[in-house]
Amino acid sequence: MNTQEEVLYLDPLELSGPEQMAIDLFLLEKSFTDKDFFMAIRFYTWDGDWLSIGKNQKELPRKWLKLLKNEQLKIVRRPSGGNAVLHSGGLTYALIWKDPPRNKKESYLQTTQWLKNGIKKAGVNLTFGNQAVNLSTSNCFSNSTLADLVDENKNKYIGSAQYWKKGHLLQHGEILMEPSKQLWKKVFNIGPPNIKNEIKEKDKIIKLLKESLIKTWPNLKLSNYKLDKKDKEMINRLAIDNFEKIHQF
């Protein structure tokens, strides 16, 4: 990157799972149609407790469907891969990049370094995971690969997953903050990782991560982006599609 590139930044929103996924897909589509698009970044929270499942997770455990039926949990399908992520008391990020490194390992190193640097500013040192991908587990946070960031005790703080289309990248990640121990046990039969108090303030972490993005990539500049009426109409259509897919289970 020789010249300064613009990063579209959307203010944090608390919405349903289908709406959040639809906004991320909308931004990915924008990367195809807008010749000036380079990158977009957003942070968001979820309206209620949601389980997002990876695009390749086909058979869902009966207890998840029971929790869904009993309205104890809501489920949404991500366009990105990976295993299930419980969104309860955490912060989600989405990064859309028009021209990422084609090597998957390099792309993860570049797209998570700014997260590592930002969390360090909050007082927590994280390192990249080093485990192999485990397809036998349904819980994203039970395994730590190069896509993930863990502390010195191997507690996983941030799990990330990717979706590639036409060489463009949509990367999702969950930053654990105050996960519900009770709900984790209901969903995964285990408690959540131990998360330090230093990263439990959402506004503080968002501020540090925005600063870290620009410091890590000094050739980038943030530009606030507001969704207009046409954007919202497209996002609504994408959200309806996702909702209908979930109710096919």
PDB file of C-alpha atoms in Angstrom:
ATOM      1  CA  MET A   1       0.000   0.000   0.000  1.00  0.00           C
ATOM      2  CA  ASN A   2       1.880   3.034  -1.232  1.00  0.00           C
ATOM      3  CA  THR A   3      -0.924   5.591  -0.935  1.00  0.00           C
ATOM      4  CA  GLN A   4      -3.325   6.237   1.903  1.00  0.00           C
ATOM      5  CA  GLU A   5      -6.426   4.079   1.525  1.00  0.00           C
ATOM      6  CA  GLU A   6      -9.875   4.762   2.982  1.00  0.00           C
ATOM      7  CA  VAL A   7     -11.468   2.324   5.428  1.00  0.00           C
ATOM      8  CA  LEU A   8     -15.242   2.579   5.725  1.00  0.00           C
ATOM      9  CA  TYR A   9     -16.232   2.544   9.388  1.00  0.00           C
ATOM     10  CA  LEU A  10     -19.795   1.875  10.556  1.00  0.00           C
ATOM     11  CA  ASP A  11     -20.826   2.930  14.046  1.00  0.00           C
ATOM     12  CA  PRO A  12     -21.634   0.000  16.396  1.00  0.00           C
ATOM     13  CA  LEU A  13     -25.145  -1.422  16.083  1.00  0.00           C
ATOM     14  CA  GLU A  14     -27.083  -3.857  18.278  1.00  0.00           C
ATOM     15  CA  LEU A  15     -29.303  -5.890  15.967  1.00  0.00           C
ATOM     16  CA  SER A  16     -30.597  -9.407  15.337  1.00  0.00           C
ATOM     17  CA  GLY A  17     -28.342 -12.098  13.885  1.00  0.00           C
ATOM     18  CA  PRO A  18     -29.837 -12.020  10.365  1.00  0.00           C
ATOM     19  CA  GLU A  19     -29.547  -8.221  10.260  1.00  0.00           C
ATOM     20  CA  GLN A  20     -25.894  -8.254  11.367  1.00  0.00           C
ATOM     21  CA  MET A  21     -24.925 -10.926   8.851  1.00  0.00           C
ATOM     22  CA  ALA A  22     -26.821  -9.040   6.143  1.00  0.00           C
ATOM     23  CA  ILE A  23     -24.859  -5.831   6.782  1.00  0.00           C
ATOM     24  CA  ASP A  24     -21.579  -7.737   6.491  1.00  0.00           C
ATOM     25  CA  LEU A  25     -22.683  -9.362   3.222  1.00  0.00           C
ATOM     26  CA  PHE A  26     -23.855  -5.980   1.959  1.00  0.00           C
ATOM     27  CA  LEU A  27     -20.380  -4.538   2.590  1.00  0.00           C
ATOM     28  CA  LEU A  28     -18.804  -7.501   0.807  1.00  0.00           C
ATOM     29  CA  GLU A  29     -21.084  -6.891  -2.194  1.00  0.00           C
ATOM     30  CA  LYS A  30     -20.131  -3.201  -2.053  1.00  0.00           C
ATOM     31  CA  SER A  31     -16.481  -4.231  -2.402  1.00  0.00           C
ATOM     32  CA  PHE A  32     -17.359  -5.704  -5.831  1.00  0.00           C
ATOM     33  CA  THR A  33     -19.364  -2.763  -7.141  1.00  0.00           C
ATOM     34  CA  ASP A  34     -17.596   0.288  -5.693  1.00  0.00           C
ATOM     35  CA  LYS A  35     -14.323   0.927  -7.532  1.00  0.00           C
ATOM     36  CA  ASP A  36     -13.065   3.129  -4.670  1.00  0.00           C
ATOM     37  CA  PHE A  37     -13.746   0.492  -1.993  1.00  0.00           C
ATOM     38  CA  PHE A  38     -10.624  -0.776  -0.232  1.00  0.00           C
ATOM     39  CA  MET A  39     -11.626  -1.989   3.234  1.00  0.00           C
ATOM     40  CA  ALA A  40     -14.485  -1.739   5.740  1.00  0.00           C
ATOM     41  CA  ILE A  41     -14.507  -2.415   9.472  1.00  0.00           C
ATOM     42  CA  ARG A  42     -17.316  -2.553  12.003  1.00  0.00           C
ATOM     43  CA  PHE A  43     -17.925  -3.657  15.582  1.00  0.00           C
ATOM     44  CA  TYR A  44     -21.308  -4.777  16.818  1.00  0.00           C
ATOM     45  CA  THR A  45     -23.335  -6.481  19.539  1.00  0.00           C
ATOM     46  CA  TRP A  46     -26.346  -8.770  19.314  1.00  0.00           C
ATOM     47  CA  ASP A  47     -29.967  -8.230  20.304  1.00  0.00           C
ATOM     48  CA  GLY A  48     -30.295 -11.115  22.765  1.00  0.00           C
ATOM     49  CA  ASP A  49     -28.297 -14.341  22.993  1.00  0.00           C
ATOM     50  CA  TRP A  50     -27.347 -15.731  19.584  1.00  0.00           C
ATOM     51  CA  LEU A  51     -25.462 -18.770  18.352  1.00  0.00           C
ATOM     52  CA  SER A  52     -23.852 -18.189  14.955  1.00  0.00           C
ATOM     53  CA  ILE A  53     -22.960 -21.331  13.064  1.00  0.00           C
ATOM     54  CA  GLY A  54     -20.346 -21.661  10.345  1.00  0.00           C
ATOM     55  CA  LYS A  55     -21.372 -22.015   6.715  1.00  0.00           C
ATOM     56  CA  ASN A  56     -20.240 -25.666   6.658  1.00  0.00           C
ATOM     57  CA  GLN A  57     -21.942 -26.829   9.874  1.00  0.00           C
ATOM     58  CA  LYS A  58     -24.754 -28.994   8.525  1.00  0.00           C
ATOM     59  CA  GLU A  59     -26.041 -31.207  11.341  1.00  0.00           C
ATOM     60  CA  LEU A  60     -26.855 -29.247  14.479  1.00  0.00           C
ATOM     61  CA  PRO A  61     -27.056 -30.967  17.890  1.00  0.00           C
ATOM     62  CA  ARG A  62     -30.599 -31.704  19.019  1.00  0.00           C
ATOM     63  CA  LYS A  63     -30.135 -29.678  22.201  1.00  0.00           C
ATOM     64  CA  TRP A  64     -29.381 -26.545  20.124  1.00  0.00           C
ATOM     65  CA  LEU A  65     -32.606 -26.999  18.193  1.00  0.00           C
ATOM     66  CA  LYS A  66     -34.439 -27.585  21.473  1.00  0.00           C
ATOM     67  CA  LEU A  67     -33.017 -24.351  22.913  1.00  0.00           C
ATOM     68  CA  LEU A  68     -34.110 -22.599  19.706  1.00  0.00           C
ATOM     69  CA  LYS A  69     -37.615 -24.079  19.911  1.00  0.00           C
ATOM     70  CA  ASN A  70     -37.931 -23.108  23.589  1.00  0.00           C
ATOM     71  CA  GLU A  71     -36.771 -19.556  22.755  1.00  0.00           C
ATOM     72  CA  GLN A  72     -33.764 -19.837  25.088  1.00  0.00           C
ATOM     73  CA  LEU A  73     -31.410 -19.181  22.182  1.00  0.00           C
ATOM     74  CA  LYS A  74     -31.509 -17.741  18.673  1.00  0.00           C
ATOM     75  CA  ILE A  75     -29.501 -19.189  15.790  1.00  0.00           C
ATOM     76  CA  VAL A  76     -28.091 -17.566  12.670  1.00  0.00           C
ATOM     77  CA  ARG A  77     -25.856 -18.926   9.909  1.00  0.00           C
ATOM     78  CA  ARG A  78     -22.658 -17.028   9.133  1.00  0.00           C
ATOM     79  CA  PRO A  79     -21.289 -16.774   5.612  1.00  0.00           C
ATOM     80  CA  SER A  80     -17.846 -17.382   7.174  1.00  0.00           C
ATOM     81  CA  GLY A  81     -16.525 -20.818   8.077  1.00  0.00           C
ATOM     82  CA  GLY A  82     -15.461 -22.224  11.421  1.00  0.00           C
ATOM     83  CA  ASN A  83     -17.460 -23.674  14.272  1.00  0.00           C
ATOM     84  CA  ALA A  84     -20.315 -22.274  16.343  1.00  0.00           C
ATOM     85  CA  VAL A  85     -19.844 -19.045  18.298  1.00  0.00           C
ATOM     86  CA  LEU A  86     -22.033 -18.032  21.231  1.00  0.00           C
ATOM     87  CA  HIS A  87     -22.624 -14.282  21.149  1.00  0.00           C
ATOM     88  CA  SER A  88     -23.539 -13.361  24.695  1.00  0.00           C
ATOM     89  CA  GLY A  89     -21.873 -10.409  26.410  1.00  0.00           C
ATOM     90  CA  GLY A  90     -19.102 -10.060  23.823  1.00  0.00           C
ATOM     91  CA  LEU A  91     -18.118  -7.839  20.913  1.00  0.00           C
ATOM     92  CA  THR A  92     -18.111  -8.945  17.270  1.00  0.00           C
ATOM     93  CA  TYR A  93     -15.992  -7.444  14.519  1.00  0.00           C
ATOM     94  CA  ALA A  94     -16.273  -7.754  10.753  1.00  0.00           C
ATOM     95  CA  LEU A  95     -13.502  -6.787   8.345  1.00  0.00           C
ATOM     96  CA  ILE A  96     -14.067  -6.660   4.589  1.00  0.00           C
ATOM     97  CA  TRP A  97     -10.941  -6.366   2.439  1.00  0.00           C
ATOM     98  CA  LYS A  98     -10.951  -5.963  -1.333  1.00  0.00           C
ATOM     99  CA  ASP A  99      -7.342  -6.994  -1.970  1.00  0.00           C
ATOM    100  CA  PRO A 100      -6.063  -9.257   0.826  1.00  0.00           C
ATOM    101  CA  PRO A 101      -3.026 -11.556   0.591  1.00  0.00           C
ATOM    102  CA  ARG A 102      -4.085 -14.670  -1.302  1.00  0.00           C
ATOM    103  CA  ASN A 103      -2.173 -16.907   1.124  1.00  0.00           C
ATOM    104  CA  LYS A 104      -4.631 -17.829   3.895  1.00  0.00           C
ATOM    105  CA  LYS A 105      -1.968 -17.960   6.628  1.00  0.00           C
ATOM    106  CA  GLU A 106      -0.630 -14.533   5.683  1.00  0.00           C
ATOM    107  CA  SER A 107      -4.132 -13.091   5.473  1.00  0.00           C
ATOM    108  CA  TYR A 108      -4.909 -14.227   9.034  1.00  0.00           C
ATOM    109  CA  LEU A 109      -1.619 -12.841  10.341  1.00  0.00           C
ATOM    110  CA  GLN A 110      -2.359  -9.443   8.799  1.00  0.00           C
ATOM    111  CA  THR A 111      -6.038  -9.305   9.723  1.00  0.00           C
ATOM    112  CA  THR A 112      -5.477 -10.191  13.390  1.00  0.00           C
ATOM    113  CA  GLN A 113      -2.233  -8.348  14.211  1.00  0.00           C
ATOM    114  CA  TRP A 114      -4.098  -5.077  14.829  1.00  0.00           C
ATOM    115  CA  LEU A 115      -6.405  -6.913  17.249  1.00  0.00           C
ATOM    116  CA  LYS A 116      -3.407  -8.322  19.101  1.00  0.00           C
ATOM    117  CA  ASN A 117      -1.828  -4.857  19.319  1.00  0.00           C
ATOM    118  CA  GLY A 118      -5.046  -3.192  20.473  1.00  0.00           C
ATOM    119  CA  ILE A 119      -5.753  -5.707  23.230  1.00  0.00           C
ATOM    120  CA  LYS A 120      -2.152  -5.320  24.415  1.00  0.00           C
ATOM    121  CA  LYS A 121      -2.849  -1.595  24.891  1.00  0.00           C
ATOM    122  CA  ALA A 122      -5.668  -2.641  27.233  1.00  0.00           C
ATOM    123  CA  GLY A 123      -3.158  -4.601  29.308  1.00  0.00           C
ATOM    124  CA  VAL A 124      -3.574  -8.174  28.041  1.00  0.00           C
ATOM    125  CA  ASN A 125      -0.872  -9.928  25.992  1.00  0.00           C
ATOM    126  CA  LEU A 126      -2.246 -12.353  23.434  1.00  0.00           C
ATOM    127  CA  THR A 127      -0.463 -14.697  21.052  1.00  0.00           C
ATOM    128  CA  PHE A 128      -1.566 -16.615  17.976  1.00  0.00           C
ATOM    129  CA  GLY A 129      -2.990 -20.083  18.545  1.00  0.00           C
ATOM    130  CA  ASN A 130      -0.998 -23.050  17.266  1.00  0.00           C
ATOM    131  CA  GLN A 131      -3.412 -25.977  17.224  1.00  0.00           C
ATOM    132  CA  ALA A 132      -4.573 -27.796  14.130  1.00  0.00           C
ATOM    133  CA  VAL A 133      -8.125 -27.243  12.939  1.00  0.00           C
ATOM    134  CA  ASN A 134     -10.436 -29.590  14.877  1.00  0.00           C
ATOM    135  CA  LEU A 135     -13.488 -30.595  12.864  1.00  0.00           C
ATOM    136  CA  SER A 136     -14.791 -32.894  15.614  1.00  0.00           C
ATOM    137  CA  THR A 137     -15.826 -30.043  17.895  1.00  0.00           C
ATOM    138  CA  SER A 138     -18.833 -27.794  17.362  1.00  0.00           C
ATOM    139  CA  ASN A 139     -17.518 -25.026  19.660  1.00  0.00           C
ATOM    140  CA  CYS A 140     -15.244 -22.409  18.064  1.00  0.00           C
ATOM    141  CA  PHE A 141     -13.657 -21.510  21.402  1.00  0.00           C
ATOM    142  CA  SER A 142     -12.590 -25.071  22.302  1.00  0.00           C
ATOM    143  CA  ASN A 143      -9.746 -24.958  19.769  1.00  0.00           C
ATOM    144  CA  SER A 144      -7.075 -22.337  18.980  1.00  0.00           C
ATOM    145  CA  THR A 145      -5.563 -22.155  15.495  1.00  0.00           C
ATOM    146  CA  LEU A 146      -3.505 -19.472  13.775  1.00  0.00           C
ATOM    147  CA  ALA A 147      -6.797 -17.596  13.244  1.00  0.00           C
ATOM    148  CA  ASP A 148      -7.212 -17.136  17.008  1.00  0.00           C
ATOM    149  CA  LEU A 149      -5.657 -15.165  19.852  1.00  0.00           C
ATOM    150  CA  VAL A 150      -5.001 -16.699  23.281  1.00  0.00           C
ATOM    151  CA  ASP A 151      -3.436 -15.595  26.576  1.00  0.00           C
ATOM    152  CA  GLU A 152      -0.523 -17.185  28.423  1.00  0.00           C
ATOM    153  CA  ASN A 153      -2.884 -19.791  29.926  1.00  0.00           C
ATOM    154  CA  LYS A 154      -4.284 -20.705  26.490  1.00  0.00           C
ATOM    155  CA  ASN A 155      -7.604 -19.009  27.218  1.00  0.00           C
ATOM    156  CA  LYS A 156      -8.994 -18.028  23.824  1.00  0.00           C
ATOM    157  CA  TYR A 157     -10.056 -14.374  23.745  1.00  0.00           C
ATOM    158  CA  ILE A 158     -10.694 -13.861  20.044  1.00  0.00           C
ATOM    159  CA  GLY A 159     -11.809 -16.402  17.463  1.00  0.00           C
ATOM    160  CA  SER A 160     -11.926 -15.489  13.763  1.00  0.00           C
ATOM    161  CA  ALA A 161     -13.263 -17.078  10.585  1.00  0.00           C
ATOM    162  CA  GLN A 162     -13.178 -16.151   6.906  1.00  0.00           C
ATOM    163  CA  TYR A 163     -15.387 -16.099   3.826  1.00  0.00           C
ATOM    164  CA  TRP A 164     -13.747 -15.581   0.430  1.00  0.00           C
ATOM    165  CA  LYS A 165     -15.587 -14.533  -2.708  1.00  0.00           C
ATOM    166  CA  LYS A 166     -13.990 -13.444  -6.005  1.00  0.00           C
ATOM    167  CA  GLY A 167     -10.706 -12.922  -4.167  1.00  0.00           C
ATOM    168  CA  HIS A 168     -12.296 -10.522  -1.669  1.00  0.00           C
ATOM    169  CA  LEU A 169     -12.348 -11.303   2.052  1.00  0.00           C
ATOM    170  CA  LEU A 170     -14.998 -11.069   4.756  1.00  0.00           C
ATOM    171  CA  GLN A 171     -13.547 -11.936   8.165  1.00  0.00           C
ATOM    172  CA  HIS A 172     -15.674 -12.336  11.273  1.00  0.00           C
ATOM    173  CA  GLY A 173     -14.365 -12.485  14.807  1.00  0.00           C
ATOM    174  CA  GLU A 174     -15.763 -12.611  18.340  1.00  0.00           C
ATOM    175  CA  ILE A 175     -14.012 -10.846  21.223  1.00  0.00           C
ATOM    176  CA  LEU A 176     -15.067 -12.496  24.468  1.00  0.00           C
ATOM    177  CA  MET A 177     -15.769 -10.099  27.336  1.00  0.00           C
ATOM    178  CA  GLU A 178     -18.399 -11.290  29.785  1.00  0.00           C
ATOM    179  CA  PRO A 179     -19.652 -14.640  28.461  1.00  0.00           C
ATOM    180  CA  SER A 180     -22.616 -16.206  30.257  1.00  0.00           C
ATOM    181  CA  LYS A 181     -21.296 -19.241  32.145  1.00  0.00           C
ATOM    182  CA  GLN A 182     -24.786 -20.686  32.504  1.00  0.00           C
ATOM    183  CA  LEU A 183     -25.611 -20.406  28.810  1.00  0.00           C
ATOM    184  CA  TRP A 184     -22.196 -21.730  27.735  1.00  0.00           C
ATOM    185  CA  LYS A 185     -22.804 -24.867  29.793  1.00  0.00           C
ATOM    186  CA  LYS A 186     -26.267 -25.290  28.297  1.00  0.00           C
ATOM    187  CA  VAL A 187     -24.943 -24.978  24.753  1.00  0.00           C
ATOM    188  CA  PHE A 188     -21.456 -26.543  24.927  1.00  0.00           C
ATOM    189  CA  ASN A 189     -21.480 -28.551  28.202  1.00  0.00           C
ATOM    190  CA  ILE A 190     -18.451 -26.572  29.416  1.00  0.00           C
ATOM    191  CA  GLY A 191     -17.808 -23.119  30.852  1.00  0.00           C
ATOM    192  CA  PRO A 192     -16.289 -20.267  28.817  1.00  0.00           C
ATOM    193  CA  PRO A 193     -12.585 -19.272  28.835  1.00  0.00           C
ATOM    194  CA  ASN A 194     -11.449 -17.058  31.714  1.00  0.00           C
ATOM    195  CA  ILE A 195     -11.372 -13.464  30.483  1.00  0.00           C
ATOM    196  CA  LYS A 196      -9.488 -10.718  32.321  1.00  0.00           C
ATOM    197  CA  ASN A 197     -11.327  -7.586  33.502  1.00  0.00           C
ATOM    198  CA  GLU A 198      -9.087  -5.316  31.397  1.00  0.00           C
ATOM    199  CA  ILE A 199     -11.059  -6.030  28.214  1.00  0.00           C
ATOM    200  CA  LYS A 200     -14.632  -5.988  29.533  1.00  0.00           C
ATOM    201  CA  GLU A 201     -15.457  -2.368  28.596  1.00  0.00           C
ATOM    202  CA  LYS A 202     -16.810  -2.363  25.031  1.00  0.00           C
ATOM    203  CA  ASP A 203     -16.394   1.355  24.305  1.00  0.00           C
ATOM    204  CA  LYS A 204     -12.816   1.333  25.584  1.00  0.00           C
ATOM    205  CA  ILE A 205     -11.884  -1.724  23.517  1.00  0.00           C
ATOM    206  CA  ILE A 206     -13.480  -0.305  20.351  1.00  0.00           C
ATOM    207  CA  LYS A 207     -11.511   2.923  20.801  1.00  0.00           C
ATOM    208  CA  LEU A 208      -8.231   1.032  21.316  1.00  0.00           C
ATOM    209  CA  LEU A 209      -8.858  -1.249  18.336  1.00  0.00           C
ATOM    210  CA  LYS A 210      -9.683   1.651  16.004  1.00  0.00           C
ATOM    211  CA  GLU A 211      -6.445   3.346  17.054  1.00  0.00           C
ATOM    212  CA  SER A 212      -4.542   0.080  16.631  1.00  0.00           C
ATOM    213  CA  LEU A 213      -5.891  -0.469  13.110  1.00  0.00           C
ATOM    214  CA  ILE A 214      -4.437   2.848  11.947  1.00  0.00           C
ATOM    215  CA  LYS A 215      -1.187   2.403  13.878  1.00  0.00           C
ATOM    216  CA  THR A 216      -0.676  -1.130  12.549  1.00  0.00           C
ATOM    217  CA  TRP A 217      -1.557  -0.036   9.006  1.00  0.00           C
ATOM    218  CA  PRO A 218      -0.423   3.630   8.859  1.00  0.00           C
ATOM    219  CA  ASN A 219      -1.477   3.899   5.210  1.00  0.00           C
ATOM    220  CA  LEU A 220      -5.127   3.537   6.207  1.00  0.00           C
ATOM    221  CA  LYS A 221      -7.555   6.246   7.281  1.00  0.00           C
ATOM    222  CA  LEU A 222     -10.998   5.714   8.818  1.00  0.00           C
ATOM    223  CA  SER A 223     -14.011   7.268   7.098  1.00  0.00           C
ATOM    224  CA  ASN A 224     -17.444   7.114   8.761  1.00  0.00           C
ATOM    225  CA  TYR A 225     -20.071   5.452   6.578  1.00  0.00           C
ATOM    226  CA  LYS A 226     -23.823   5.883   7.068  1.00  0.00           C
ATOM    227  CA  LEU A 227     -26.268   3.392   5.592  1.00  0.00           C
ATOM    228  CA  ASP A 228     -28.758   5.111   3.271  1.00  0.00           C
ATOM    229  CA  LYS A 229     -32.281   4.029   2.326  1.00  0.00           C
ATOM    230  CA  LYS A 230     -31.123   1.947  -0.662  1.00  0.00           C
ATOM    231  CA  ASP A 231     -28.483   0.217   1.496  1.00  0.00           C
ATOM    232  CA  LYS A 232     -31.079  -0.645   4.133  1.00  0.00           C
ATOM    233  CA  GLU A 233     -33.459  -2.090   1.541  1.00  0.00           C
ATOM    234  CA  MET A 234     -30.755  -4.439   0.263  1.00  0.00           C
ATOM    235  CA  ILE A 235     -29.735  -5.372   3.822  1.00  0.00           C
ATOM    236  CA  ASN A 236     -33.362  -6.180   4.657  1.00  0.00           C
ATOM    237  CA  ARG A 237     -33.601  -8.572   1.678  1.00  0.00           C
ATOM    238  CA  LEU A 238     -30.371 -10.322   2.721  1.00  0.00           C
ATOM    239  CA  ALA A 239     -31.619 -10.604   6.330  1.00  0.00           C
ATOM    240  CA  ILE A 240     -34.871 -12.260   5.209  1.00  0.00           C
ATOM    241  CA  ASP A 241     -32.874 -14.815   3.169  1.00  0.00           C
ATOM    242  CA  ASN A 242     -30.765 -15.715   6.218  1.00  0.00           C
ATOM    243  CA  PHE A 243     -33.812 -15.997   8.496  1.00  0.00           C
ATOM    244  CA  GLU A 244     -35.476 -18.403   6.048  1.00  0.00           C
ATOM    245  CA  LYS A 245     -32.332 -20.579   5.855  1.00  0.00           C
ATOM    246  CA  ILE A 246     -32.240 -21.022   9.643  1.00  0.00           C
ATOM    247  CA  HIS A 247     -35.855 -22.101   9.797  1.00  0.00           C
ATOM    248  CA  GLN A 248     -35.146 -24.942   7.382  1.00  0.00           C
ATOM    249  CA  PHE A 249     -33.544 -26.921  10.232  1.00  0.00           C
TER     250      PHE A 249
END
